[in-house]
Amino acid sequence: MIGVIDTDGECAEWAFPAEPGAVRTARHAVRGALRAWGLEAVGDVTVLLVSELVTNSLRYASGPIGVRLERRDPAADSPASGPALLVEVSDPLPDPPRERVAGADDEGGRGLHLVAVASQRWGTRHGKSGKTVWFELALPGE
């Protein structure tokens, strides 16, 4: 079961239990929000990256997983940058993830690399309880 925390305007936020179905449920929720906002152009890459980060949270953390989307207006941030989609995935584990080079035969280890190459910016930050991994995607044609 997911808990919808906020879907007001240009921001949507959910909490998912740390259960195997969380990845599928998160993908569905994110795709639905992007469709409602008319942002299908970034849907596939956003869903892929959210899947990777939620999978990492499931692998290493045991608490709830938060997913947050925010459509950012350049006027509110830096006028030099264009419109962007900020995506955050949070979990209660305080340790930041580490990007590593996966070998050709490794089954895992590529999630953060995908985030790094597919997004215009990404990073991590500590919260009151746990951490947030975030990434930002440019919104084309806006």
Short mmCIF file of C-alpha atoms in Angstrom, two decimals:
data_model
loop_
_atom_site.label_atom_id
_atom_site.label_comp_id
_atom_site.label_asym_id
_atom_site.label_seq_id
_atom_site.Cartn_x
_atom_site.Cartn_y
_atom_site.Cartn_z
CA MET A 1 0.00 0.00 0.00
CA ILE A 2 1.27 3.47 -0.80
CA GLY A 3 0.63 6.59 1.16
CA VAL A 4 0.12 9.68 -0.94
CA ILE A 5 1.57 12.52 1.06
CA ASP A 6 0.98 15.42 -1.32
CA THR A 7 -0.19 15.91 -4.88
CA ASP A 8 -0.86 19.64 -4.81
CA GLY A 9 -0.06 21.43 -8.06
CA GLU A 10 3.50 21.02 -9.21
CA CYS A 11 4.64 18.65 -6.48
CA ALA A 12 3.78 15.02 -5.75
CA GLU A 13 5.08 12.91 -2.88
CA TRP A 14 4.51 9.32 -1.78
CA ALA A 15 5.67 6.94 0.93
CA PHE A 16 6.10 3.28 0.05
CA PRO A 17 6.66 0.40 2.47
CA ALA A 18 10.00 -1.37 2.08
CA GLU A 19 8.41 -4.37 0.34
CA PRO A 20 9.24 -6.06 -2.98
CA GLY A 21 6.26 -4.49 -4.77
CA ALA A 22 7.44 -0.96 -3.93
CA VAL A 23 9.45 -0.59 -7.14
CA ARG A 24 6.50 -1.43 -9.37
CA THR A 25 4.13 0.75 -7.35
CA ALA A 26 6.58 3.68 -7.39
CA ARG A 27 6.98 3.40 -11.17
CA HIS A 28 3.20 3.44 -11.63
CA ALA A 29 2.73 6.45 -9.32
CA VAL A 30 5.53 8.46 -10.96
CA ARG A 31 4.32 7.71 -14.49
CA GLY A 32 0.77 8.74 -13.52
CA ALA A 33 1.94 12.06 -12.04
CA LEU A 34 4.08 12.84 -15.09
CA ARG A 35 1.18 12.02 -17.41
CA ALA A 36 -1.12 14.32 -15.40
CA TRP A 37 1.44 17.13 -15.73
CA GLY A 38 1.91 16.53 -19.47
CA LEU A 39 5.54 15.46 -18.98
CA GLU A 40 5.46 12.16 -20.87
CA ALA A 41 8.65 13.25 -22.71
CA VAL A 42 10.71 12.56 -19.56
CA GLY A 43 8.57 9.66 -18.36
CA ASP A 44 10.75 6.74 -19.40
CA VAL A 45 14.02 8.11 -18.04
CA THR A 46 12.36 9.30 -14.82
CA VAL A 47 10.72 5.93 -14.21
CA LEU A 48 14.00 4.10 -14.93
CA LEU A 49 15.98 6.23 -12.48
CA VAL A 50 13.29 6.07 -9.77
CA SER A 51 13.26 2.26 -10.19
CA GLU A 52 17.03 2.12 -9.67
CA LEU A 53 16.97 4.31 -6.57
CA VAL A 54 13.96 2.58 -4.98
CA THR A 55 15.65 -0.78 -5.65
CA ASN A 56 18.78 0.50 -3.85
CA SER A 57 16.65 1.60 -0.91
CA LEU A 58 14.96 -1.80 -0.76
CA ARG A 59 18.30 -3.57 -0.86
CA TYR A 60 19.91 -1.62 1.97
CA ALA A 61 17.20 0.00 4.13
CA SER A 62 14.34 -1.49 6.09
CA GLY A 63 12.06 1.50 6.57
CA PRO A 64 9.66 3.43 4.37
CA ILE A 65 10.83 4.82 1.05
CA GLY A 66 9.81 8.32 0.06
CA VAL A 67 9.52 9.49 -3.55
CA ARG A 68 8.98 13.15 -4.38
CA LEU A 69 8.59 14.94 -7.72
CA GLU A 70 8.76 18.70 -8.13
CA ARG A 71 8.37 20.64 -11.34
CA ARG A 72 10.80 23.54 -10.97
CA ASP A 73 10.31 26.96 -12.45
CA PRO A 74 13.53 28.68 -13.52
CA ALA A 75 12.25 32.04 -12.26
CA ALA A 76 12.19 30.61 -8.73
CA ASP A 77 15.72 29.24 -8.98
CA SER A 78 18.33 30.48 -11.40
CA PRO A 79 17.15 32.44 -14.44
CA ALA A 80 20.02 30.92 -16.43
CA SER A 81 18.62 27.41 -16.09
CA GLY A 82 15.53 26.10 -17.84
CA PRO A 83 12.51 24.30 -16.39
CA ALA A 84 13.44 21.08 -14.64
CA LEU A 85 11.98 18.10 -12.84
CA LEU A 86 13.49 17.44 -9.42
CA VAL A 87 13.13 13.84 -8.22
CA GLU A 88 14.00 12.72 -4.69
CA VAL A 89 14.11 9.23 -3.20
CA SER A 90 14.52 9.02 0.58
CA ASP A 91 15.04 6.19 3.03
CA PRO A 92 15.97 5.86 6.72
CA LEU A 93 19.53 4.58 6.10
CA PRO A 94 21.98 7.39 6.91
CA ASP A 95 24.84 6.10 4.75
CA PRO A 96 25.08 7.81 1.36
CA PRO A 97 25.19 5.54 -1.67
CA ARG A 98 28.48 5.18 -3.52
CA GLU A 99 28.81 5.16 -7.25
CA ARG A 100 31.01 2.29 -8.37
CA VAL A 101 32.21 0.79 -11.59
CA ALA A 102 30.36 -2.45 -12.26
CA GLY A 103 32.16 -5.25 -14.02
CA ALA A 104 30.78 -6.71 -17.24
CA ASP A 105 29.44 -9.77 -15.39
CA ASP A 106 28.12 -7.93 -12.31
CA GLU A 107 24.35 -8.14 -11.83
CA GLY A 108 24.17 -4.85 -9.96
CA GLY A 109 26.08 -1.68 -9.31
CA ARG A 110 24.90 0.42 -12.24
CA GLY A 111 22.03 2.38 -10.69
CA LEU A 112 23.95 5.45 -9.53
CA HIS A 113 25.96 5.47 -12.74
CA LEU A 114 22.69 5.60 -14.69
CA VAL A 115 21.50 8.47 -12.51
CA ALA A 116 24.79 10.33 -13.05
CA VAL A 117 24.80 10.03 -16.84
CA ALA A 118 21.06 10.52 -17.45
CA SER A 119 20.45 13.55 -15.23
CA GLN A 120 21.72 17.09 -15.52
CA ARG A 121 22.57 17.15 -11.80
CA TRP A 122 22.32 14.69 -8.91
CA GLY A 123 23.45 14.31 -5.33
CA THR A 124 22.65 13.18 -1.82
CA ARG A 125 21.80 14.95 1.41
CA HIS A 126 21.29 13.89 5.00
CA GLY A 127 17.95 14.39 6.69
CA LYS A 128 16.71 14.13 10.27
CA SER A 129 16.43 10.39 9.87
CA GLY A 130 18.17 8.97 6.84
CA LYS A 131 19.16 10.36 3.48
CA THR A 132 17.77 11.59 0.19
CA VAL A 133 19.21 10.87 -3.24
CA TRP A 134 18.04 13.44 -5.76
CA PHE A 135 18.39 14.10 -9.45
CA GLU A 136 17.26 16.77 -11.83
CA LEU A 137 16.11 16.39 -15.43
CA ALA A 138 15.74 19.21 -17.93
CA LEU A 139 12.20 19.60 -19.25
CA PRO A 140 12.40 19.89 -23.03
CA GLY A 141 10.21 22.25 -24.99
CA GLU A 142 9.02 24.40 -22.10
#
